[in-house]
Amino acid sequence: MLGGFEWRQRIPDSTRAVIIINAATSVRCQYYSRFAEYLFRQGMDVMLFDYRGIGASRSGSLRGFTASWSDWGTLDAEAVLKRAQREYPGQPIDVVGHSFGGCAAGLAASGPAIRHLVTVGAQYAHWRDYAPAQRWQMLVKWHGVMPLLTRMCGYFPGKRLGWLEDTPAGVVKDWGAFSTRYEKLPSARSFTALPFCSVTAKTLAISFTDDPFGTVAAIERLLNYFSASSRTHLRIQPQDIGETAIGHFAFFHSRFQDSLWPIALQWLQRGELNGDVPGQTVSVKAPSPSGESQGEGL
């Protein structure tokens, strides 16, 4: 059974959006609670949940618990979409996906129910896409040390290391793979077709120039899977909002509620951006015939 939290308005309204927030890999959903409260104050219903094996959805030891990225998308994100349809009948459903959470939205069979999708630093984590300055350090950390410790412990003891929450072995196996394509990951090889192309949501991908995971190539690698969606990629430099750093996680810190959160709010409300948002829109390039995205970070 999945655990999570809901912010629900008192008076039902079929025109009001319900927002589902999909977390990053092995990040507790409570991390997004301030952002959820912000959306609730704007008059929306909001749902947070933890993937199986994480936070409120963890039950006992993870040793031998083999949940994968594909399980988190096809089972967990799907279950929450179905719950939203059941509990909020007739209301439009929007999704905010952080990092892997953007991928999870495309793995759910009920993805066609999503009206608007906002992703933040969402990418398919192939090591060649990591920012050049940090690439080798990240390669050793995430594709060397993490799989090694997982084989030793039966799961990744991330909490003790201060890296992530403890993480199921199947997720680590997917993350540590060296494939440039999601469908070639260990947990995805049984797919006859990936669900991404059934998602028709208006999609905004927000990325930051100082995010070592979210390079242009990495963002586009995921966006190209959403082939039936209209896609806008907004790339922001910290200096655009008078900051020195944002990185992969800080978008959801409350200090950005006046500068960054309204960007996501605009898209969730209208499926479009005002002309005065910070950053630059980046045209989404199709993948090359080899399957490799082209651009920054390769």
PDB file of C-alpha atoms in Angstrom:
ATOM      1  CA  MET A   1       0.000   0.000   0.000  1.00  0.00           C
ATOM      2  CA  LEU A   2       1.254   3.447  -0.898  1.00  0.00           C
ATOM      3  CA  GLY A   3       1.476   6.226   1.684  1.00  0.00           C
ATOM      4  CA  GLY A   4       1.171   9.928   1.070  1.00  0.00           C
ATOM      5  CA  PHE A   5      -0.614  13.181   1.858  1.00  0.00           C
ATOM      6  CA  GLU A   6      -3.498  15.193   0.431  1.00  0.00           C
ATOM      7  CA  TRP A   7      -4.510  18.835   0.556  1.00  0.00           C
ATOM      8  CA  ARG A   8      -8.202  18.963  -0.316  1.00  0.00           C
ATOM      9  CA  GLN A   9     -10.416  22.029  -0.637  1.00  0.00           C
ATOM     10  CA  ARG A  10     -13.631  21.919   1.418  1.00  0.00           C
ATOM     11  CA  ILE A  11     -16.076  22.611  -1.394  1.00  0.00           C
ATOM     12  CA  PRO A  12     -16.101  20.254  -4.406  1.00  0.00           C
ATOM     13  CA  ASP A  13     -15.632  21.961  -7.769  1.00  0.00           C
ATOM     14  CA  SER A  14     -15.395  20.040 -11.031  1.00  0.00           C
ATOM     15  CA  THR A  15     -13.478  22.900 -12.671  1.00  0.00           C
ATOM     16  CA  ARG A  16     -10.699  22.897 -10.053  1.00  0.00           C
ATOM     17  CA  ALA A  17      -7.484  21.062 -10.911  1.00  0.00           C
ATOM     18  CA  VAL A  18      -6.060  18.320  -8.739  1.00  0.00           C
ATOM     19  CA  ILE A  19      -2.264  18.310  -8.790  1.00  0.00           C
ATOM     20  CA  ILE A  20      -0.226  15.134  -8.328  1.00  0.00           C
ATOM     21  CA  ILE A  21       3.436  15.646  -7.397  1.00  0.00           C
ATOM     22  CA  ASN A  22       5.746  12.822  -8.500  1.00  0.00           C
ATOM     23  CA  ALA A  23       8.958  12.780  -6.458  1.00  0.00           C
ATOM     24  CA  ALA A  24      12.528  12.329  -7.621  1.00  0.00           C
ATOM     25  CA  THR A  25      14.288   9.002  -7.175  1.00  0.00           C
ATOM     26  CA  SER A  26      14.399   8.054  -3.481  1.00  0.00           C
ATOM     27  CA  VAL A  27      13.253  11.455  -2.207  1.00  0.00           C
ATOM     28  CA  ARG A  28      10.492  11.447   0.422  1.00  0.00           C
ATOM     29  CA  CYS A  29       7.339  13.127  -0.757  1.00  0.00           C
ATOM     30  CA  GLN A  30       7.360  15.371   2.334  1.00  0.00           C
ATOM     31  CA  TYR A  31      10.215  17.248   0.651  1.00  0.00           C
ATOM     32  CA  TYR A  32       7.553  18.793  -1.609  1.00  0.00           C
ATOM     33  CA  SER A  33       5.101  19.729   1.160  1.00  0.00           C
ATOM     34  CA  ARG A  34       5.771  23.471   1.074  1.00  0.00           C
ATOM     35  CA  PHE A  35       5.243  23.547  -2.682  1.00  0.00           C
ATOM     36  CA  ALA A  36       2.064  21.494  -2.200  1.00  0.00           C
ATOM     37  CA  GLU A  37       0.819  23.993   0.392  1.00  0.00           C
ATOM     38  CA  TYR A  38       1.537  26.824  -2.047  1.00  0.00           C
ATOM     39  CA  LEU A  39      -0.579  25.169  -4.741  1.00  0.00           C
ATOM     40  CA  PHE A  40      -3.321  24.511  -2.180  1.00  0.00           C
ATOM     41  CA  ARG A  41      -3.341  28.213  -1.256  1.00  0.00           C
ATOM     42  CA  GLN A  42      -3.856  28.962  -4.954  1.00  0.00           C
ATOM     43  CA  GLY A  43      -7.099  26.996  -4.771  1.00  0.00           C
ATOM     44  CA  MET A  44      -5.982  23.587  -6.011  1.00  0.00           C
ATOM     45  CA  ASP A  45      -6.289  20.086  -4.585  1.00  0.00           C
ATOM     46  CA  VAL A  46      -2.898  18.422  -4.182  1.00  0.00           C
ATOM     47  CA  MET A  47      -1.715  14.832  -3.773  1.00  0.00           C
ATOM     48  CA  LEU A  48       1.732  13.685  -2.619  1.00  0.00           C
ATOM     49  CA  PHE A  49       2.843  10.059  -2.445  1.00  0.00           C
ATOM     50  CA  ASP A  50       5.930   7.967  -1.816  1.00  0.00           C
ATOM     51  CA  TYR A  51       6.988   5.259  -4.247  1.00  0.00           C
ATOM     52  CA  ARG A  52       7.021   1.713  -2.888  1.00  0.00           C
ATOM     53  CA  GLY A  53       9.971   1.178  -0.557  1.00  0.00           C
ATOM     54  CA  ILE A  54      10.350   4.896   0.210  1.00  0.00           C
ATOM     55  CA  GLY A  55       9.144   6.949   3.195  1.00  0.00           C
ATOM     56  CA  ALA A  56       5.485   6.375   4.028  1.00  0.00           C
ATOM     57  CA  SER A  57       5.347   3.544   1.460  1.00  0.00           C
ATOM     58  CA  ARG A  58       8.125   1.530   3.067  1.00  0.00           C
ATOM     59  CA  SER A  59       7.308  -1.525   5.140  1.00  0.00           C
ATOM     60  CA  GLY A  60      10.279  -3.156   6.847  1.00  0.00           C
ATOM     61  CA  SER A  61      13.670  -4.029   5.397  1.00  0.00           C
ATOM     62  CA  LEU A  62      14.490  -3.377   1.748  1.00  0.00           C
ATOM     63  CA  ARG A  63      16.842  -6.344   1.597  1.00  0.00           C
ATOM     64  CA  GLY A  64      15.545  -8.470  -1.246  1.00  0.00           C
ATOM     65  CA  PHE A  65      12.891  -5.880  -2.188  1.00  0.00           C
ATOM     66  CA  THR A  66      13.364  -5.551  -5.945  1.00  0.00           C
ATOM     67  CA  ALA A  67      11.100  -2.654  -6.939  1.00  0.00           C
ATOM     68  CA  SER A  68      12.337  -0.838 -10.049  1.00  0.00           C
ATOM     69  CA  TRP A  69      11.873   2.470 -11.835  1.00  0.00           C
ATOM     70  CA  SER A  70       9.289   0.793 -14.042  1.00  0.00           C
ATOM     71  CA  ASP A  71       7.367  -0.385 -10.969  1.00  0.00           C
ATOM     72  CA  TRP A  72       7.368   3.148  -9.608  1.00  0.00           C
ATOM     73  CA  GLY A  73       5.837   4.412 -12.860  1.00  0.00           C
ATOM     74  CA  THR A  74       3.578   1.633 -14.128  1.00  0.00           C
ATOM     75  CA  LEU A  75       2.289   0.651 -10.677  1.00  0.00           C
ATOM     76  CA  ASP A  76       2.702   3.569  -8.259  1.00  0.00           C
ATOM     77  CA  ALA A  77       2.227   6.671 -10.430  1.00  0.00           C
ATOM     78  CA  GLU A  78      -0.575   4.770 -12.164  1.00  0.00           C
ATOM     79  CA  ALA A  79      -2.290   3.964  -8.848  1.00  0.00           C
ATOM     80  CA  VAL A  80      -2.263   7.618  -7.801  1.00  0.00           C
ATOM     81  CA  LEU A  81      -3.652   8.758 -11.161  1.00  0.00           C
ATOM     82  CA  LYS A  82      -6.474   6.254 -10.775  1.00  0.00           C
ATOM     83  CA  ARG A  83      -7.113   7.446  -7.223  1.00  0.00           C
ATOM     84  CA  ALA A  84      -7.296  11.047  -8.449  1.00  0.00           C
ATOM     85  CA  GLN A  85      -9.879  10.050 -11.043  1.00  0.00           C
ATOM     86  CA  ARG A  86     -11.891   8.218  -8.384  1.00  0.00           C
ATOM     87  CA  GLU A  87     -11.653  10.761  -5.570  1.00  0.00           C
ATOM     88  CA  TYR A  88     -11.935  13.911  -7.713  1.00  0.00           C
ATOM     89  CA  PRO A  89     -14.403  12.877 -10.447  1.00  0.00           C
ATOM     90  CA  GLY A  90     -14.566  15.248 -13.366  1.00  0.00           C
ATOM     91  CA  GLN A  91     -11.711  17.480 -12.173  1.00  0.00           C
ATOM     92  CA  PRO A  92      -8.789  18.113 -14.503  1.00  0.00           C
ATOM     93  CA  ILE A  93      -5.636  16.262 -13.422  1.00  0.00           C
ATOM     94  CA  ASP A  94      -2.236  17.946 -13.661  1.00  0.00           C
ATOM     95  CA  VAL A  95       1.135  16.511 -12.685  1.00  0.00           C
ATOM     96  CA  VAL A  96       4.377  18.038 -11.423  1.00  0.00           C
ATOM     97  CA  GLY A  97       7.305  15.650 -11.826  1.00  0.00           C
ATOM     98  CA  HIS A  98      10.711  16.245 -10.273  1.00  0.00           C
ATOM     99  CA  SER A  99      13.632  14.403 -11.880  1.00  0.00           C
ATOM    100  CA  PHE A 100      12.486  10.758 -12.275  1.00  0.00           C
ATOM    101  CA  GLY A 101       8.992  11.969 -11.413  1.00  0.00           C
ATOM    102  CA  GLY A 102       8.688  13.356 -14.931  1.00  0.00           C
ATOM    103  CA  CYS A 103       9.560   9.946 -16.316  1.00  0.00           C
ATOM    104  CA  ALA A 104       7.045   8.278 -13.985  1.00  0.00           C
ATOM    105  CA  ALA A 105       4.254  10.377 -15.519  1.00  0.00           C
ATOM    106  CA  GLY A 106       5.053   8.867 -18.900  1.00  0.00           C
ATOM    107  CA  LEU A 107       5.120   5.293 -17.630  1.00  0.00           C
ATOM    108  CA  ALA A 108       1.588   5.278 -16.201  1.00  0.00           C
ATOM    109  CA  ALA A 109      -1.104   3.738 -18.383  1.00  0.00           C
ATOM    110  CA  SER A 110      -3.491   6.494 -17.262  1.00  0.00           C
ATOM    111  CA  GLY A 111      -1.107   9.154 -18.587  1.00  0.00           C
ATOM    112  CA  PRO A 112      -3.684  10.290 -21.183  1.00  0.00           C
ATOM    113  CA  ALA A 113      -5.729  11.648 -18.254  1.00  0.00           C
ATOM    114  CA  ILE A 114      -3.045  14.274 -17.536  1.00  0.00           C
ATOM    115  CA  ARG A 115      -4.049  17.722 -18.771  1.00  0.00           C
ATOM    116  CA  HIS A 116      -0.930  19.753 -17.949  1.00  0.00           C
ATOM    117  CA  LEU A 117       2.503  18.392 -17.030  1.00  0.00           C
ATOM    118  CA  VAL A 118       5.306  20.413 -15.430  1.00  0.00           C
ATOM    119  CA  THR A 119       8.670  18.718 -15.037  1.00  0.00           C
ATOM    120  CA  VAL A 120      11.565  20.112 -13.008  1.00  0.00           C
ATOM    121  CA  GLY A 121      15.052  18.826 -13.788  1.00  0.00           C
ATOM    122  CA  ALA A 122      13.379  15.737 -15.277  1.00  0.00           C
ATOM    123  CA  GLN A 123      15.628  13.595 -17.429  1.00  0.00           C
ATOM    124  CA  TYR A 124      16.567  10.065 -18.281  1.00  0.00           C
ATOM    125  CA  ALA A 125      19.763   9.684 -16.248  1.00  0.00           C
ATOM    126  CA  HIS A 126      22.331   8.469 -18.746  1.00  0.00           C
ATOM    127  CA  TRP A 127      25.876   9.184 -17.607  1.00  0.00           C
ATOM    128  CA  ARG A 128      26.990  10.794 -20.875  1.00  0.00           C
ATOM    129  CA  ASP A 129      24.480  13.571 -20.264  1.00  0.00           C
ATOM    130  CA  TYR A 130      25.909  14.627 -16.888  1.00  0.00           C
ATOM    131  CA  ALA A 131      27.511  18.075 -16.850  1.00  0.00           C
ATOM    132  CA  PRO A 132      31.130  17.744 -18.076  1.00  0.00           C
ATOM    133  CA  ALA A 133      32.693  19.291 -14.965  1.00  0.00           C
ATOM    134  CA  GLN A 134      31.072  16.727 -12.650  1.00  0.00           C
ATOM    135  CA  ARG A 135      30.642  13.805 -15.048  1.00  0.00           C
ATOM    136  CA  TRP A 136      33.416  11.504 -13.874  1.00  0.00           C
ATOM    137  CA  GLN A 137      32.755  12.076 -10.197  1.00  0.00           C
ATOM    138  CA  MET A 138      29.058  11.349 -10.759  1.00  0.00           C
ATOM    139  CA  LEU A 139      29.863   8.300 -12.859  1.00  0.00           C
ATOM    140  CA  VAL A 140      31.924   6.803 -10.036  1.00  0.00           C
ATOM    141  CA  LYS A 141      29.365   7.713  -7.375  1.00  0.00           C
ATOM    142  CA  TRP A 142      26.138   6.663  -9.058  1.00  0.00           C
ATOM    143  CA  HIS A 143      27.304   3.947 -11.454  1.00  0.00           C
ATOM    144  CA  GLY A 144      30.145   2.514  -9.388  1.00  0.00           C
ATOM    145  CA  VAL A 145      29.769   2.975  -5.653  1.00  0.00           C
ATOM    146  CA  MET A 146      25.962   2.811  -5.555  1.00  0.00           C
ATOM    147  CA  PRO A 147      25.636  -0.538  -7.433  1.00  0.00           C
ATOM    148  CA  LEU A 148      28.554  -2.018  -5.449  1.00  0.00           C
ATOM    149  CA  LEU A 149      27.008  -1.158  -2.086  1.00  0.00           C
ATOM    150  CA  THR A 150      23.650  -2.451  -3.303  1.00  0.00           C
ATOM    151  CA  ARG A 151      25.140  -5.833  -4.184  1.00  0.00           C
ATOM    152  CA  MET A 152      26.764  -5.981  -0.752  1.00  0.00           C
ATOM    153  CA  CYS A 153      23.675  -4.935   1.245  1.00  0.00           C
ATOM    154  CA  GLY A 154      20.783  -6.138  -0.910  1.00  0.00           C
ATOM    155  CA  TYR A 155      19.624  -2.523  -1.245  1.00  0.00           C
ATOM    156  CA  PHE A 156      21.297   0.874  -1.383  1.00  0.00           C
ATOM    157  CA  PRO A 157      21.798   2.251   2.179  1.00  0.00           C
ATOM    158  CA  GLY A 158      21.586   5.837   0.993  1.00  0.00           C
ATOM    159  CA  LYS A 159      20.204   7.278   4.207  1.00  0.00           C
ATOM    160  CA  ARG A 160      23.306   6.340   6.191  1.00  0.00           C
ATOM    161  CA  LEU A 161      25.477   7.998   3.562  1.00  0.00           C
ATOM    162  CA  GLY A 162      23.353  11.136   3.365  1.00  0.00           C
ATOM    163  CA  TRP A 163      22.916  10.649  -0.384  1.00  0.00           C
ATOM    164  CA  LEU A 164      19.304   9.550  -0.779  1.00  0.00           C
ATOM    165  CA  GLU A 165      16.711   7.542   1.077  1.00  0.00           C
ATOM    166  CA  ASP A 166      17.446   3.814   1.217  1.00  0.00           C
ATOM    167  CA  THR A 167      16.704   2.555  -2.283  1.00  0.00           C
ATOM    168  CA  PRO A 168      15.421  -0.779  -3.656  1.00  0.00           C
ATOM    169  CA  ALA A 169      17.892  -2.881  -5.618  1.00  0.00           C
ATOM    170  CA  GLY A 170      15.787  -2.833  -8.791  1.00  0.00           C
ATOM    171  CA  VAL A 171      15.884   0.968  -8.939  1.00  0.00           C
ATOM    172  CA  VAL A 172      19.669   0.930  -8.496  1.00  0.00           C
ATOM    173  CA  LYS A 173      19.986  -1.669 -11.253  1.00  0.00           C
ATOM    174  CA  ASP A 174      18.061   0.595 -13.632  1.00  0.00           C
ATOM    175  CA  TRP A 175      19.974   3.733 -12.638  1.00  0.00           C
ATOM    176  CA  GLY A 176      23.350   2.025 -12.905  1.00  0.00           C
ATOM    177  CA  ALA A 177      22.691   0.657 -16.392  1.00  0.00           C
ATOM    178  CA  PHE A 178      24.635   2.171 -19.273  1.00  0.00           C
ATOM    179  CA  SER A 179      21.853   2.186 -21.840  1.00  0.00           C
ATOM    180  CA  THR A 180      20.990   5.368 -23.700  1.00  0.00           C
ATOM    181  CA  ARG A 181      17.370   4.211 -24.038  1.00  0.00           C
ATOM    182  CA  TYR A 182      14.804   3.620 -21.299  1.00  0.00           C
ATOM    183  CA  GLU A 183      13.321   0.613 -23.044  1.00  0.00           C
ATOM    184  CA  LYS A 184      16.667  -1.192 -22.761  1.00  0.00           C
ATOM    185  CA  LEU A 185      16.836  -0.905 -18.964  1.00  0.00           C
ATOM    186  CA  PRO A 186      16.599  -4.151 -16.989  1.00  0.00           C
ATOM    187  CA  SER A 187      13.075  -3.402 -15.736  1.00  0.00           C
ATOM    188  CA  ALA A 188      11.784  -2.271 -19.135  1.00  0.00           C
ATOM    189  CA  ARG A 189      12.844  -5.151 -21.363  1.00  0.00           C
ATOM    190  CA  SER A 190       9.437  -6.819 -21.067  1.00  0.00           C
ATOM    191  CA  PHE A 191       7.634  -3.752 -22.450  1.00  0.00           C
ATOM    192  CA  THR A 192       6.136  -4.275 -25.888  1.00  0.00           C
ATOM    193  CA  ALA A 193       5.665  -0.498 -26.109  1.00  0.00           C
ATOM    194  CA  LEU A 194       6.341   2.366 -23.709  1.00  0.00           C
ATOM    195  CA  PRO A 195       3.289   4.376 -22.562  1.00  0.00           C
ATOM    196  CA  PHE A 196       4.974   7.803 -23.003  1.00  0.00           C
ATOM    197  CA  CYS A 197       3.581   8.352 -26.492  1.00  0.00           C
ATOM    198  CA  SER A 198      -0.018   8.140 -25.200  1.00  0.00           C
ATOM    199  CA  VAL A 199       0.454  11.245 -23.013  1.00  0.00           C
ATOM    200  CA  THR A 200      -0.996  14.310 -24.731  1.00  0.00           C
ATOM    201  CA  ALA A 201      -0.588  16.791 -21.864  1.00  0.00           C
ATOM    202  CA  LYS A 202       0.723  20.266 -22.550  1.00  0.00           C
ATOM    203  CA  THR A 203       4.214  19.827 -21.130  1.00  0.00           C
ATOM    204  CA  LEU A 204       6.600  22.380 -19.631  1.00  0.00           C
ATOM    205  CA  ALA A 205      10.119  21.196 -18.796  1.00  0.00           C
ATOM    206  CA  ILE A 206      11.912  23.559 -16.408  1.00  0.00           C
ATOM    207  CA  SER A 207      15.671  23.113 -16.157  1.00  0.00           C
ATOM    208  CA  PHE A 208      18.592  25.021 -14.666  1.00  0.00           C
ATOM    209  CA  THR A 209      22.009  25.660 -16.107  1.00  0.00           C
ATOM    210  CA  ASP A 210      23.760  24.659 -12.851  1.00  0.00           C
ATOM    211  CA  ASP A 211      21.975  21.295 -12.534  1.00  0.00           C
ATOM    212  CA  PRO A 212      24.595  18.591 -13.258  1.00  0.00           C
ATOM    213  CA  PHE A 213      21.843  16.039 -13.989  1.00  0.00           C
ATOM    214  CA  GLY A 214      19.613  18.332 -16.047  1.00  0.00           C
ATOM    215  CA  THR A 215      21.754  19.284 -19.002  1.00  0.00           C
ATOM    216  CA  VAL A 216      20.025  20.135 -22.274  1.00  0.00           C
ATOM    217  CA  ALA A 217      20.863  16.695 -23.649  1.00  0.00           C
ATOM    218  CA  ALA A 218      19.442  14.965 -20.583  1.00  0.00           C
ATOM    219  CA  ILE A 219      16.206  16.963 -20.594  1.00  0.00           C
ATOM    220  CA  GLU A 220      15.701  16.356 -24.307  1.00  0.00           C
ATOM    221  CA  ARG A 221      16.454  12.644 -23.933  1.00  0.00           C
ATOM    222  CA  LEU A 222      13.304  12.359 -21.800  1.00  0.00           C
ATOM    223  CA  LEU A 223      11.190  14.948 -23.618  1.00  0.00           C
ATOM    224  CA  ASN A 224      11.576  13.085 -26.900  1.00  0.00           C
ATOM    225  CA  TYR A 225       9.661  10.181 -25.419  1.00  0.00           C
ATOM    226  CA  PHE A 226       6.593  12.435 -25.021  1.00  0.00           C
ATOM    227  CA  SER A 227       6.078  12.501 -28.767  1.00  0.00           C
ATOM    228  CA  ALA A 228       2.315  13.185 -28.669  1.00  0.00           C
ATOM    229  CA  SER A 229       2.617  16.169 -26.306  1.00  0.00           C
ATOM    230  CA  SER A 230       3.244  19.809 -27.075  1.00  0.00           C
ATOM    231  CA  ARG A 231       6.547  20.456 -25.286  1.00  0.00           C
ATOM    232  CA  THR A 232       8.170  23.662 -24.043  1.00  0.00           C
ATOM    233  CA  HIS A 233      11.626  23.603 -22.471  1.00  0.00           C
ATOM    234  CA  LEU A 234      12.378  26.617 -20.258  1.00  0.00           C
ATOM    235  CA  ARG A 235      16.037  26.848 -19.278  1.00  0.00           C
ATOM    236  CA  ILE A 236      16.918  29.219 -16.438  1.00  0.00           C
ATOM    237  CA  GLN A 237      20.245  30.543 -15.196  1.00  0.00           C
ATOM    238  CA  PRO A 238      20.366  31.270 -11.456  1.00  0.00           C
ATOM    239  CA  GLN A 239      21.451  34.807 -12.348  1.00  0.00           C
ATOM    240  CA  ASP A 240      18.152  35.298 -14.184  1.00  0.00           C
ATOM    241  CA  ILE A 241      16.453  35.521 -10.787  1.00  0.00           C
ATOM    242  CA  GLY A 242      19.333  37.119  -8.877  1.00  0.00           C
ATOM    243  CA  GLU A 243      20.632  33.854  -7.400  1.00  0.00           C
ATOM    244  CA  THR A 244      24.028  32.172  -7.484  1.00  0.00           C
ATOM    245  CA  ALA A 245      22.773  28.577  -7.410  1.00  0.00           C
ATOM    246  CA  ILE A 246      19.617  26.475  -7.853  1.00  0.00           C
ATOM    247  CA  GLY A 247      20.870  23.068  -8.940  1.00  0.00           C
ATOM    248  CA  HIS A 248      18.844  19.886  -9.050  1.00  0.00           C
ATOM    249  CA  PHE A 249      16.795  20.218  -5.850  1.00  0.00           C
ATOM    250  CA  ALA A 250      16.345  23.824  -4.752  1.00  0.00           C
ATOM    251  CA  PHE A 251      13.374  24.721  -6.979  1.00  0.00           C
ATOM    252  CA  PHE A 252      11.136  23.263  -4.241  1.00  0.00           C
ATOM    253  CA  HIS A 253      12.671  25.377  -1.453  1.00  0.00           C
ATOM    254  CA  SER A 254      10.260  28.005  -0.177  1.00  0.00           C
ATOM    255  CA  ARG A 255      12.677  30.849  -0.892  1.00  0.00           C
ATOM    256  CA  PHE A 256      11.690  30.475  -4.547  1.00  0.00           C
ATOM    257  CA  GLN A 257       7.937  30.833  -4.013  1.00  0.00           C
ATOM    258  CA  ASP A 258       7.942  34.337  -5.484  1.00  0.00           C
ATOM    259  CA  SER A 259      10.443  33.818  -8.306  1.00  0.00           C
ATOM    260  CA  LEU A 260      10.110  30.233  -9.593  1.00  0.00           C
ATOM    261  CA  TRP A 261       6.921  28.722  -8.255  1.00  0.00           C
ATOM    262  CA  PRO A 262       4.658  31.144 -10.203  1.00  0.00           C
ATOM    263  CA  ILE A 263       6.140  29.750 -13.427  1.00  0.00           C
ATOM    264  CA  ALA A 264       4.841  26.279 -12.621  1.00  0.00           C
ATOM    265  CA  LEU A 265       1.552  27.772 -11.402  1.00  0.00           C
ATOM    266  CA  GLN A 266       1.003  29.610 -14.707  1.00  0.00           C
ATOM    267  CA  TRP A 267       1.432  26.406 -16.647  1.00  0.00           C
ATOM    268  CA  LEU A 268      -0.782  24.364 -14.352  1.00  0.00           C
ATOM    269  CA  GLN A 269      -3.531  26.964 -14.597  1.00  0.00           C
ATOM    270  CA  ARG A 270      -3.378  27.812 -18.299  1.00  0.00           C
ATOM    271  CA  GLY A 271      -0.953  25.509 -20.100  1.00  0.00           C
ATOM    272  CA  GLU A 272       1.113  28.486 -21.211  1.00  0.00           C
ATOM    273  CA  LEU A 273       3.664  30.998 -19.955  1.00  0.00           C
ATOM    274  CA  ASN A 274       3.540  34.753 -19.581  1.00  0.00           C
ATOM    275  CA  GLY A 275       6.034  36.649 -21.685  1.00  0.00           C
ATOM    276  CA  ASP A 276       7.962  37.915 -18.670  1.00  0.00           C
ATOM    277  CA  VAL A 277       9.181  34.613 -17.213  1.00  0.00           C
ATOM    278  CA  PRO A 278      12.929  34.320 -16.545  1.00  0.00           C
ATOM    279  CA  GLY A 279      15.145  32.170 -18.708  1.00  0.00           C
ATOM    280  CA  GLN A 280      14.988  31.128 -22.334  1.00  0.00           C
ATOM    281  CA  THR A 281      12.864  28.614 -24.158  1.00  0.00           C
ATOM    282  CA  VAL A 282      14.924  25.927 -25.881  1.00  0.00           C
ATOM    283  CA  SER A 283      13.671  24.182 -29.003  1.00  0.00           C
ATOM    284  CA  VAL A 284      13.359  20.446 -28.435  1.00  0.00           C
ATOM    285  CA  LYS A 285      15.540  18.601 -30.943  1.00  0.00           C
ATOM    286  CA  ALA A 286      14.661  15.186 -32.265  1.00  0.00           C
ATOM    287  CA  PRO A 287      17.118  12.408 -31.363  1.00  0.00           C
ATOM    288  CA  SER A 288      19.777  11.464 -33.886  1.00  0.00           C
ATOM    289  CA  PRO A 289      19.396   8.182 -35.811  1.00  0.00           C
ATOM    290  CA  SER A 290      21.773   6.530 -33.333  1.00  0.00           C
ATOM    291  CA  GLY A 291      19.354   7.302 -30.499  1.00  0.00           C
ATOM    292  CA  GLU A 292      21.725   9.813 -28.875  1.00  0.00           C
ATOM    293  CA  SER A 293      20.410  13.265 -27.970  1.00  0.00           C
ATOM    294  CA  GLN A 294      22.590  16.077 -29.188  1.00  0.00           C
ATOM    295  CA  GLY A 295      23.632  19.103 -27.166  1.00  0.00           C
ATOM    296  CA  GLU A 296      25.207  20.244 -23.917  1.00  0.00           C
ATOM    297  CA  GLY A 297      26.721  17.570 -21.761  1.00  0.00           C
ATOM    298  CA  LEU A 298      27.759  15.029 -24.419  1.00  0.00           C
TER     299      LEU A 298
END
